[in-house]
Coordinates of N, CA and C in Angstrom, one line a residue:
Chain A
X1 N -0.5 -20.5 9.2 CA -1.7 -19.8 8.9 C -2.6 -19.7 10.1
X2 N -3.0 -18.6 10.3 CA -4.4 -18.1 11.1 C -5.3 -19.6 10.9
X3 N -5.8 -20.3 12.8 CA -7.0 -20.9 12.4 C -7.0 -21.0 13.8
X4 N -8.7 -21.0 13.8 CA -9.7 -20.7 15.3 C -10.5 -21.7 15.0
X5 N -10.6 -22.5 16.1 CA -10.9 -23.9 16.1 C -12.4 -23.7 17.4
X6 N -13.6 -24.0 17.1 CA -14.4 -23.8 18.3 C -14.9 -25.1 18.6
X7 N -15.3 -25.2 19.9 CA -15.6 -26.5 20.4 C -16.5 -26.3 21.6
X8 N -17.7 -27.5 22.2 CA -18.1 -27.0 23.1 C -19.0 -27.1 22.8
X9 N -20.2 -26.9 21.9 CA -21.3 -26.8 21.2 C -22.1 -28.2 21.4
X10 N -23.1 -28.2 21.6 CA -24.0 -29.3 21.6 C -25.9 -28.9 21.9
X11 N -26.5 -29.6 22.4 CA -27.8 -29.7 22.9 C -27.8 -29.6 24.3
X12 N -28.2 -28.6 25.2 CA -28.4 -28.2 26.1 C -29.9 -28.0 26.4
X13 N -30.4 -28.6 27.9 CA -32.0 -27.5 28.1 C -31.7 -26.4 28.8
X14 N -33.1 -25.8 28.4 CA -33.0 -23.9 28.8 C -33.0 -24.1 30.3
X15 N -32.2 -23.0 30.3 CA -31.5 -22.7 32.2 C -30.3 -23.5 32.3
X16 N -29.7 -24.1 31.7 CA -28.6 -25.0 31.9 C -27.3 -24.3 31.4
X17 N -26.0 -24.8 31.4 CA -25.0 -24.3 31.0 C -24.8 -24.7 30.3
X18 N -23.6 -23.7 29.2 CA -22.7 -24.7 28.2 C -21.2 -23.7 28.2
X19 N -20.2 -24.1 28.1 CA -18.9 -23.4 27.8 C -18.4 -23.6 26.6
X20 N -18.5 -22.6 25.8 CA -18.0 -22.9 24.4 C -16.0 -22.7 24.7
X21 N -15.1 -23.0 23.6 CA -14.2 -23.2 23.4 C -13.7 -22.8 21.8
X22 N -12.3 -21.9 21.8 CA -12.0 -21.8 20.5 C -10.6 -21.6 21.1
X23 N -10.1 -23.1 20.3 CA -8.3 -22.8 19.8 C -7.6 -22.2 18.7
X24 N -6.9 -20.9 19.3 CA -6.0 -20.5 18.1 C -4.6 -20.5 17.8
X25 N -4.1 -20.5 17.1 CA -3.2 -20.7 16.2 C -2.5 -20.3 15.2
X26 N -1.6 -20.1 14.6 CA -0.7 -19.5 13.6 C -0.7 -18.1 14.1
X27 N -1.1 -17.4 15.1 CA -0.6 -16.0 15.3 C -0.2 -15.9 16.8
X28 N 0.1 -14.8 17.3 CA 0.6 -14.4 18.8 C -1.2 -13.8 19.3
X29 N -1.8 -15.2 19.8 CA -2.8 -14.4 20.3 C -2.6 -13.5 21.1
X30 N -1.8 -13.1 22.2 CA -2.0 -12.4 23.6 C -1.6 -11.2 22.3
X31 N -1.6 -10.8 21.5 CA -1.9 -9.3 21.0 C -3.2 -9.5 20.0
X32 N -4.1 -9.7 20.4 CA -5.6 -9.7 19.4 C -6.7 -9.8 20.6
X33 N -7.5 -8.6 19.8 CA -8.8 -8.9 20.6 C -9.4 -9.8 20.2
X34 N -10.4 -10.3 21.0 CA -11.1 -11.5 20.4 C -12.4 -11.8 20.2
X35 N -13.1 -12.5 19.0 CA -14.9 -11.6 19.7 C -15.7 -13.6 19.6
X36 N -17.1 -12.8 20.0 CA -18.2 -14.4 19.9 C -19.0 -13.2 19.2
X37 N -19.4 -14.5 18.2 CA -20.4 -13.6 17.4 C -21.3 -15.1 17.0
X38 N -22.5 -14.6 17.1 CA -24.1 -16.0 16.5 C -25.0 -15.8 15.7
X39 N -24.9 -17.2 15.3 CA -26.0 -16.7 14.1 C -27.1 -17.7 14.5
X40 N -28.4 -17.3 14.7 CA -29.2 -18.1 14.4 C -29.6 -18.7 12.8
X41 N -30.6 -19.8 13.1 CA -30.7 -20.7 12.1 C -31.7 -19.9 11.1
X42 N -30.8 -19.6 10.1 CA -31.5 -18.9 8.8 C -31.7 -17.1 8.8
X43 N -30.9 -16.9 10.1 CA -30.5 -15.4 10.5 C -29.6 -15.1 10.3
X44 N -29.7 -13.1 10.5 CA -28.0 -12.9 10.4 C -27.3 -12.7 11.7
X45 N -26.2 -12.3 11.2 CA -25.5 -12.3 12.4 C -25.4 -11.3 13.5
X46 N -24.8 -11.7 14.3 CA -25.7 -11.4 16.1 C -24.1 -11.2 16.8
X47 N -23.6 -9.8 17.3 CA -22.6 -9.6 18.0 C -22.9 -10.1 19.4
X48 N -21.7 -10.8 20.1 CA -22.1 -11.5 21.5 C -21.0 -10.8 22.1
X49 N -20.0 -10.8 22.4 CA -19.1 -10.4 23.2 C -17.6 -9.9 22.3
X50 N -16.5 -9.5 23.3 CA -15.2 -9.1 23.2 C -14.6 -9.0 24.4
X51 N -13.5 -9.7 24.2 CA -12.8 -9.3 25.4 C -11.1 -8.7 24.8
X52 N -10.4 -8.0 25.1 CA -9.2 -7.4 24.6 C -8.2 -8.3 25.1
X53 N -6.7 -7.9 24.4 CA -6.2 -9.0 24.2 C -5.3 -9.4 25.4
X54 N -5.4 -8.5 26.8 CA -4.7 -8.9 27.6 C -5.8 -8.7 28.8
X55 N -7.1 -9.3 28.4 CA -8.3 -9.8 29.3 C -9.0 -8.8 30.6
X56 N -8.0 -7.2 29.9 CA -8.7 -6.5 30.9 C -10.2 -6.3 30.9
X57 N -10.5 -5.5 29.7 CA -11.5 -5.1 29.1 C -12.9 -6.1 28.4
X58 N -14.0 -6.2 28.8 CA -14.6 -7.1 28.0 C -15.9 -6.6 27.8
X59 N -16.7 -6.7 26.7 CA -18.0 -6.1 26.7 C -19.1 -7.1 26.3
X60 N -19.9 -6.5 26.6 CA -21.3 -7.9 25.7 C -22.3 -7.4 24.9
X61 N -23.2 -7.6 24.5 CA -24.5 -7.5 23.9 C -25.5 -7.4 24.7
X62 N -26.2 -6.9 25.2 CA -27.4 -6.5 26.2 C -27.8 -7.9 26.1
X63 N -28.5 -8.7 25.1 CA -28.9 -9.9 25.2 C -28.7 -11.3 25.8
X64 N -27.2 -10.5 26.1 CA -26.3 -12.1 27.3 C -25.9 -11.2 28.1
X65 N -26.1 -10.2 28.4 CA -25.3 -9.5 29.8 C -25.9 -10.0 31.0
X66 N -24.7 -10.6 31.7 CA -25.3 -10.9 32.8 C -25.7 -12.1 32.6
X67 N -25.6 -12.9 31.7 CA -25.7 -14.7 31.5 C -24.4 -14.7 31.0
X68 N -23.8 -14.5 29.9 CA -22.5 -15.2 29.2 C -21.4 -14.1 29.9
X69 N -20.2 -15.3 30.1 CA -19.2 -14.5 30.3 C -17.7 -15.0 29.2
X70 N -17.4 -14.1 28.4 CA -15.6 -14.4 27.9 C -14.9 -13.7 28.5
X71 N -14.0 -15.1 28.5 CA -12.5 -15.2 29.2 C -11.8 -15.8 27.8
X72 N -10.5 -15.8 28.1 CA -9.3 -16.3 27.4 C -8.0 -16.8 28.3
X73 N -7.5 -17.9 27.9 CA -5.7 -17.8 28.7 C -5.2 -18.3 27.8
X74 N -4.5 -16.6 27.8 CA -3.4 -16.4 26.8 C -1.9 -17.7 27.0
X75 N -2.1 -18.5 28.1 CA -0.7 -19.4 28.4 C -1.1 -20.4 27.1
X76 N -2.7 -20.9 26.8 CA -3.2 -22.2 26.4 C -3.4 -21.4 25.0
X77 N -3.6 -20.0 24.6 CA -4.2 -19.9 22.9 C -5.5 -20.0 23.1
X78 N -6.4 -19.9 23.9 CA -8.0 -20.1 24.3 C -8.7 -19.3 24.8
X79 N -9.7 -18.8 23.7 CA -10.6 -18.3 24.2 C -12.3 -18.7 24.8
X80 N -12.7 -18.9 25.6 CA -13.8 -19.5 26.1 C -15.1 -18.3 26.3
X81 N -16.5 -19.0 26.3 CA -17.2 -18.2 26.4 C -18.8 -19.1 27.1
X82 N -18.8 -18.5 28.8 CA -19.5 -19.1 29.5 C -20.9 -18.8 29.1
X83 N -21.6 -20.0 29.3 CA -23.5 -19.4 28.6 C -23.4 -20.0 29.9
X84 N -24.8 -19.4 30.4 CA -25.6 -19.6 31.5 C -26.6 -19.2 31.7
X85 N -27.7 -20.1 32.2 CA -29.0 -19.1 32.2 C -29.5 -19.3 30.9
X86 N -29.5 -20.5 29.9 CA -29.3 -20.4 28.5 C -31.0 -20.4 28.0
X87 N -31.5 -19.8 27.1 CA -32.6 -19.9 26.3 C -33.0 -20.3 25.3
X88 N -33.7 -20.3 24.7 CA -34.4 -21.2 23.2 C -33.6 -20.0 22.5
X89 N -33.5 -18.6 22.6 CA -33.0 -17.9 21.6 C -31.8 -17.2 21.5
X90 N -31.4 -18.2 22.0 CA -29.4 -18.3 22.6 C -29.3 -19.5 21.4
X91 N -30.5 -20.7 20.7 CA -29.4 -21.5 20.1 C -29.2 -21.0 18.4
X92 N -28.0 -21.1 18.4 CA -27.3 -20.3 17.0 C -25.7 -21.3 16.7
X93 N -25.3 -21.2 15.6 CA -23.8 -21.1 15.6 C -23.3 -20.3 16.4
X94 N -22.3 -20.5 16.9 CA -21.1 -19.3 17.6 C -19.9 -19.5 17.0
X95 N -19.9 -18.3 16.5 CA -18.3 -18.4 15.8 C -17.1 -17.8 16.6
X96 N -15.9 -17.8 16.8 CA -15.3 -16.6 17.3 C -14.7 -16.5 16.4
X97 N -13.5 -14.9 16.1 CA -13.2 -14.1 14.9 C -12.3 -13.3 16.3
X98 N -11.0 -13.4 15.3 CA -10.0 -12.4 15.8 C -9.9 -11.0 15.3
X99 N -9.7 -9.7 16.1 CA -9.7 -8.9 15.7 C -8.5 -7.9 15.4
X100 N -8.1 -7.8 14.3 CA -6.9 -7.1 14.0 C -7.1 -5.0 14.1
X101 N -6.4 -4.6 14.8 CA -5.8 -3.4 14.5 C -4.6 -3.1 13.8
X102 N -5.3 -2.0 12.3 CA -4.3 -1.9 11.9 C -4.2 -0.6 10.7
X103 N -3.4 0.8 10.8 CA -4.2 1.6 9.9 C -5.0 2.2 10.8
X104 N -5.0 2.8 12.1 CA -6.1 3.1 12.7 C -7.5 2.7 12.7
X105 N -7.5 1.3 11.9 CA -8.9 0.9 12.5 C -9.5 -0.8 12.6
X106 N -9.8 -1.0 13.1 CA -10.1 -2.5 13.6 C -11.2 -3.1 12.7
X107 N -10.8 -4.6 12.4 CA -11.4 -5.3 11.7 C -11.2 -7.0 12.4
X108 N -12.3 -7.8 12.2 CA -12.7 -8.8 12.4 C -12.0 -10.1 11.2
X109 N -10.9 -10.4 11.1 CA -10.2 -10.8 9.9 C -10.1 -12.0 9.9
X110 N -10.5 -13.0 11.0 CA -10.5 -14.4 11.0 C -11.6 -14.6 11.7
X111 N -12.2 -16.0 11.0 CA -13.3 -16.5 11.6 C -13.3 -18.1 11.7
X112 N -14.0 -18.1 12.6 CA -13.5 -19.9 12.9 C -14.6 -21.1 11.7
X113 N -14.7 -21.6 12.1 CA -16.0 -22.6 11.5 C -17.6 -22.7 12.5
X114 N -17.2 -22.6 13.3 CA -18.4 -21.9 13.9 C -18.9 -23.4 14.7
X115 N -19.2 -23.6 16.3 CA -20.4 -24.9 16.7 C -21.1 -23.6 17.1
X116 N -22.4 -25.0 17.1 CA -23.6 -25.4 16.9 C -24.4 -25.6 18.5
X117 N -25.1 -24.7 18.8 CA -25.8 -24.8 20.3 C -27.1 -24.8 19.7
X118 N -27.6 -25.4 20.5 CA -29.1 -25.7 20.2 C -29.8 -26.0 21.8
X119 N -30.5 -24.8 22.1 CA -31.2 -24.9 23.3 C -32.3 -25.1 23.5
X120 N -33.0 -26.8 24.4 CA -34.2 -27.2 23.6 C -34.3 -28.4 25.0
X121 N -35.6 -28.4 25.2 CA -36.2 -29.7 26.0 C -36.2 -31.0 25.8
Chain B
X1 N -30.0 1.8 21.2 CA -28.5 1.0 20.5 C -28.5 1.5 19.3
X2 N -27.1 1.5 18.8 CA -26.7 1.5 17.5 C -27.3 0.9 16.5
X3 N -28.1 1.1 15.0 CA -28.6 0.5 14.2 C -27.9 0.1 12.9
X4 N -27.6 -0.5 12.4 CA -27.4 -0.8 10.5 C -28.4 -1.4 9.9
X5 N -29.0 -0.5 8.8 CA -30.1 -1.1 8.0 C -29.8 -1.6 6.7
X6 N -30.0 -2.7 6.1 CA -29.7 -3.0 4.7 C -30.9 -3.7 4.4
X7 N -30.8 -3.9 2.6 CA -32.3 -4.3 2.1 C -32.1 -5.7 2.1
X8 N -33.1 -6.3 2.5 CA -32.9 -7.9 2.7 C -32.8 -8.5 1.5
X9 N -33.0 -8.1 0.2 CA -32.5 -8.3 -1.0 C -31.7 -7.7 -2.4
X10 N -31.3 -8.4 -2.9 CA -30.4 -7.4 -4.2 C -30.8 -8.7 -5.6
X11 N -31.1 -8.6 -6.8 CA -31.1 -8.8 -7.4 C -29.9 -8.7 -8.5
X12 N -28.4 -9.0 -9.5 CA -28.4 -8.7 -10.3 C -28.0 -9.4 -11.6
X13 N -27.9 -8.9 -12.9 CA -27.0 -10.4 -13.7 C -26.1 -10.3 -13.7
X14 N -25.6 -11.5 -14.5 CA -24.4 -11.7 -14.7 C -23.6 -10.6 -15.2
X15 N -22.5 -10.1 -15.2 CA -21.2 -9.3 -15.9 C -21.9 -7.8 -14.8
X16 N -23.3 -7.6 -14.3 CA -23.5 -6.1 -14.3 C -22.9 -5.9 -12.4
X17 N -23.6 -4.9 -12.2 CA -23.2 -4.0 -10.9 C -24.4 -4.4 -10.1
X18 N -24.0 -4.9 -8.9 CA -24.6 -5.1 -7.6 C -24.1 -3.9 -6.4
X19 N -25.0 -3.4 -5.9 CA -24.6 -2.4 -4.8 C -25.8 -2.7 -4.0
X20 N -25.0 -2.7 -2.6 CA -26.0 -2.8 -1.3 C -25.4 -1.6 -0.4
X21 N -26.3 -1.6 -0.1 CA -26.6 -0.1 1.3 C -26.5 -1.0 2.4
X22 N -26.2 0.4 3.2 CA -26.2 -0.3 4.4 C -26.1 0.8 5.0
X23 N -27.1 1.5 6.1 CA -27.4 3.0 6.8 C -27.6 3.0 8.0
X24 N -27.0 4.0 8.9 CA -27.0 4.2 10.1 C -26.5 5.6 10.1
X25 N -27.1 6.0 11.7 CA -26.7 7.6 11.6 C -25.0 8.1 12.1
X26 N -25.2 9.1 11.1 CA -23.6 9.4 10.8 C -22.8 8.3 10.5
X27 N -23.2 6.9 10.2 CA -22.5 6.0 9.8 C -20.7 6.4 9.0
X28 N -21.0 7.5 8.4 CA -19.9 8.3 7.5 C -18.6 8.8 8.6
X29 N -18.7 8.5 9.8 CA -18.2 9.1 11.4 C -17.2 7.4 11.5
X30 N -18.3 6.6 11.1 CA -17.9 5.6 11.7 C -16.8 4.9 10.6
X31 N -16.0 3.9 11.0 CA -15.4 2.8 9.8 C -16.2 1.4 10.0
X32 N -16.5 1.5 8.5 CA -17.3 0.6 7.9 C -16.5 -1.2 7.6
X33 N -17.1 -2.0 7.9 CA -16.8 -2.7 7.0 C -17.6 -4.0 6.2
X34 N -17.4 -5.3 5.4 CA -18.4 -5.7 5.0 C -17.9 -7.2 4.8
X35 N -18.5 -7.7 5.2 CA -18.1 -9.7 5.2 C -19.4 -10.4 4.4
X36 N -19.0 -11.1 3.4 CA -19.1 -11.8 2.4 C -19.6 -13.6 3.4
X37 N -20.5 -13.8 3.3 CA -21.2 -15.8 3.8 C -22.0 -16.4 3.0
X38 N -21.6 -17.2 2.3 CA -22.1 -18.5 2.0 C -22.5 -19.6 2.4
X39 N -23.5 -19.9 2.0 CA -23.9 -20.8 2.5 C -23.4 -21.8 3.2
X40 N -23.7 -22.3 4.7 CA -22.5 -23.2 5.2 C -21.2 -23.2 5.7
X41 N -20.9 -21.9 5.4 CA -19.9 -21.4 5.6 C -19.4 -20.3 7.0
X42 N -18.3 -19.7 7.0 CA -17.8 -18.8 7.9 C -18.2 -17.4 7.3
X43 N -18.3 -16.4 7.9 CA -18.6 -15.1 7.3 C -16.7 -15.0 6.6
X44 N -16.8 -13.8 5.7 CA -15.8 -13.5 5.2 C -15.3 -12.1 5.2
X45 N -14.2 -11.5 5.5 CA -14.2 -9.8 5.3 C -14.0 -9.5 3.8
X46 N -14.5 -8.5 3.4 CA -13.9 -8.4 1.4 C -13.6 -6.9 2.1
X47 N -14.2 -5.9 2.7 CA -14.0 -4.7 3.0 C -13.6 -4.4 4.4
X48 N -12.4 -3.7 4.6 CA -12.5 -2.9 5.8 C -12.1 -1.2 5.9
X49 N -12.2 -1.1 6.9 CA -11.7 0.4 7.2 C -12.4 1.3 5.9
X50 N -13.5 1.3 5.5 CA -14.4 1.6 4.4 C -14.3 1.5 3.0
X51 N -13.0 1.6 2.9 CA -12.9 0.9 1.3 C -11.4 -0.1 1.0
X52 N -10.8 -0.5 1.7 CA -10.1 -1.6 2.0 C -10.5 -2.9 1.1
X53 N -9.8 -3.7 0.3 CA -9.8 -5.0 0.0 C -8.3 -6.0 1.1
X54 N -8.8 -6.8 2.2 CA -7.4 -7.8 2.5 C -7.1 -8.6 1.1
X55 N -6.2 -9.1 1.4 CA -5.6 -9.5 0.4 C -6.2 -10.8 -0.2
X56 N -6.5 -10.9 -1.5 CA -6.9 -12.2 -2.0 C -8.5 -11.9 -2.2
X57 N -9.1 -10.7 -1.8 CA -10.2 -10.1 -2.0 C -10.3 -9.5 -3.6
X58 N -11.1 -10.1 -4.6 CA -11.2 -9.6 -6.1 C -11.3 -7.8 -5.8
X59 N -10.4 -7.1 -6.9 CA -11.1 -6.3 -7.2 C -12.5 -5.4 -7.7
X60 N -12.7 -6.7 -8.0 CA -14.3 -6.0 -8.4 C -15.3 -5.8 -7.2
X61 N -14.5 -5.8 -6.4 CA -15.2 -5.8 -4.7 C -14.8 -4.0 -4.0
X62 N -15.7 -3.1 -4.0 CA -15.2 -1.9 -4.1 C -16.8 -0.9 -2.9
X63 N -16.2 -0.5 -2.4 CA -16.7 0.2 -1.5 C -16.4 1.6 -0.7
X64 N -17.6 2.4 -0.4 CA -18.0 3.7 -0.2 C -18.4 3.7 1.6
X65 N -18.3 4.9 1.9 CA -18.9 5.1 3.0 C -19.0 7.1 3.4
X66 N -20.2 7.3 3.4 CA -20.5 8.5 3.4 C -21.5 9.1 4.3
X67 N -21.1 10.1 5.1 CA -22.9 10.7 5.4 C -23.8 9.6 6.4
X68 N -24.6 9.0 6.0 CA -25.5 8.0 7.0 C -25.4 6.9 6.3
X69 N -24.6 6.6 5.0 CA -24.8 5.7 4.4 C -23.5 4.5 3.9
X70 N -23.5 3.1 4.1 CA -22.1 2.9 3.3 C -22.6 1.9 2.4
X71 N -21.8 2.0 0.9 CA -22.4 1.3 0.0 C -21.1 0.1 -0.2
X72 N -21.3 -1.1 -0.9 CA -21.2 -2.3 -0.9 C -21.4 -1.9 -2.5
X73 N -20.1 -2.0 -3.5 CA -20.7 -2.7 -4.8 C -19.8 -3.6 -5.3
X74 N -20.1 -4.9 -6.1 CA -19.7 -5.4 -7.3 C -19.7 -5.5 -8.4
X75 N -18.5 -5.2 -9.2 CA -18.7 -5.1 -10.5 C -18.2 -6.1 -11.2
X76 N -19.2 -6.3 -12.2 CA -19.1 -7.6 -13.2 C -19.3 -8.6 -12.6
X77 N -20.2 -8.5 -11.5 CA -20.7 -9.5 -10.9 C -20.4 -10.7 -11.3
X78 N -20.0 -12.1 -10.5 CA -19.7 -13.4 -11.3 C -20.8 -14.2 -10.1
X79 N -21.0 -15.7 -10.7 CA -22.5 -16.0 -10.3 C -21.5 -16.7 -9.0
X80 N -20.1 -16.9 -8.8 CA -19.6 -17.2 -7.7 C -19.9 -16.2 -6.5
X81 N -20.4 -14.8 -6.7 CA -20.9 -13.8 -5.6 C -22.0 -14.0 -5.1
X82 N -22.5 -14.9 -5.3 CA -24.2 -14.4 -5.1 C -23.9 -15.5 -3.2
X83 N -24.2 -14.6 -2.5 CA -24.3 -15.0 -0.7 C -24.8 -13.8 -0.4
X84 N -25.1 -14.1 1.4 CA -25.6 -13.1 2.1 C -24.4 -11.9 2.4
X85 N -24.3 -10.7 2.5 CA -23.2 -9.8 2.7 C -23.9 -8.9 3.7
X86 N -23.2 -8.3 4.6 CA -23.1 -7.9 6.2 C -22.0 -6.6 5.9
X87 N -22.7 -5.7 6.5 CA -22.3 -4.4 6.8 C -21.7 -4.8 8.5
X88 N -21.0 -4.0 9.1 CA -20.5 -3.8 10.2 C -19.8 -2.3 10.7
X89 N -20.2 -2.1 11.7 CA -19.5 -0.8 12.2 C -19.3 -1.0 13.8
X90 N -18.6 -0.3 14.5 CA -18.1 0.0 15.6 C -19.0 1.1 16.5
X91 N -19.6 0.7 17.2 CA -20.3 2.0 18.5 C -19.3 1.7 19.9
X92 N -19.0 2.8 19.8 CA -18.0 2.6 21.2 C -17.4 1.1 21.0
X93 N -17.3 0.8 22.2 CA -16.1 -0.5 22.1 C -17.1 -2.2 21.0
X94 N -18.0 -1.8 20.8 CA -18.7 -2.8 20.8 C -19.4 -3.4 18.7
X95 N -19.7 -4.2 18.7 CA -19.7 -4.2 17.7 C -21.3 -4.4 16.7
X96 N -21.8 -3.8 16.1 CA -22.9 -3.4 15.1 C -22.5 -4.4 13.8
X97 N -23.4 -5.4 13.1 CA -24.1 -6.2 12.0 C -25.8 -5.3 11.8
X98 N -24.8 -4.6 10.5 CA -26.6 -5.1 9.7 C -27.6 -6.4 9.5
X99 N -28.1 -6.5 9.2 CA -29.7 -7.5 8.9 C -29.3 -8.5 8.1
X100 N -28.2 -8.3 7.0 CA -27.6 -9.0 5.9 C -28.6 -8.7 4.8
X101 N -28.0 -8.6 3.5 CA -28.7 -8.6 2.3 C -28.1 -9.8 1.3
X102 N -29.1 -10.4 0.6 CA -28.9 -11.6 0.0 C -28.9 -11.4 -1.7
X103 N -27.6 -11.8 -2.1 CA -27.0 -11.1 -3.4 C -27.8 -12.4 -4.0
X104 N -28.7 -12.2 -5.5 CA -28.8 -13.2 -6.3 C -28.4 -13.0 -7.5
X105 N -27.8 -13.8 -7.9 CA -27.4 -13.4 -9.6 C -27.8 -14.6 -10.7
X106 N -29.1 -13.8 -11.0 CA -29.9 -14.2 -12.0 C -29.6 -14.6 -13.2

């Protein structure tokens, strides 16, 4: 069975870094795109990035462009997602979620459990 | 940027019909879809490709997409439904969430 495992999350201060982490499993990652998506606390949800499934392509959200970067290697099943530059309203769950094509149109069909960043003095 | 608007609330009872909106322009251009969260939880897909159920998704989970608008209903609502539910669409490569709307079943 499909499962995306995230890791990496903790208590960071603002301007500092953090590298999130998500292991997947039960499918052939290297054909799925792959996305970060956050929620802040008692918000909804907040698209962060994508990168495609053979790491050419990757896009962001205006709101981390240029601070967060995803990567993935496809040898390890991992997708990673660099914060930097981090702010008070960067802290959220980050979930990642695989994206399936299928039927001519793409959908978001797995979701992890989601850590916990919390950026704070 | 790309917008999705939905009502930050839905009220309905038990056995009846809940429908949430969810609007953006020419949204009806776009493929829709709509993920189901509870409390504590992971978001969920119940809709894709605009009226799609994946598998293991209740039928009474049933959805439209038209024009500027894509609707979200349940029928015979069960008091197991009541969570926040999320529109989604596609602008160019990148990905669009509505505001979420919060199903209560009174």
């Amino acid at each position: 069975q499909v499962q995306l495992v995230e890791s990496g999350g903790g208590v960071v201060q603002p301007g500092r870094s953090l590298r999130l982490s998500c292991a997947a499993s039960g499918f052939t990652f290297s054909s799925n795109g792959m996305h970060w998506v956050r929620q802040a606390p008692g918000k909804g949800l907040e698209w962060v990035a994508v990168i495609w499934y053979d790491g050419r392509n990757k896009y962001y959200a205006d709101s981390v462009k240029g601070r967060f970067t995803i990567s993935r290697d496809n040898s390890k099943n991992t997708l990673y997602l660099q914060m930097n530059s981090l702010r008070g309203e960067d802290t959220a769950v980050y979930y990642c979620a695989r994206e399936s094509r299928w039927d001519g149109s793409s959908r978001l069909d797995y979701w992890g459990q989601g850590t916990l960043v919390t950026v704070s003095s | 940027s790309y917008e999705l608007t939905q009502p930050p609330s839905v009220s309905v009872s038990p056995g009846q019909t809940a429908s949430i909106t969810c609007s953006g322009d020419k949204l009806g251009d776009k493929y829709a879809c709509w993920f189901q969260q509870k409390p504590g939880q992971s978001p969920v897909l119940v809709i894709y490709q605009d009226t799609k159920r994946p598998s293991g998704i209740p039928e009474r989970f049933s959805a439209s997409n038209s024009g500027n608008t894509a609707t979200l209903t349940i029928s015979g609502t069960q008091a197991m439904d009541e969570a926040d539910y999320y529109c989604q669409a596609w602008d160019s490569s990148t990905v669009v969430f509505g505001g979420g709307t919060k199903v209560t079943v009174l």
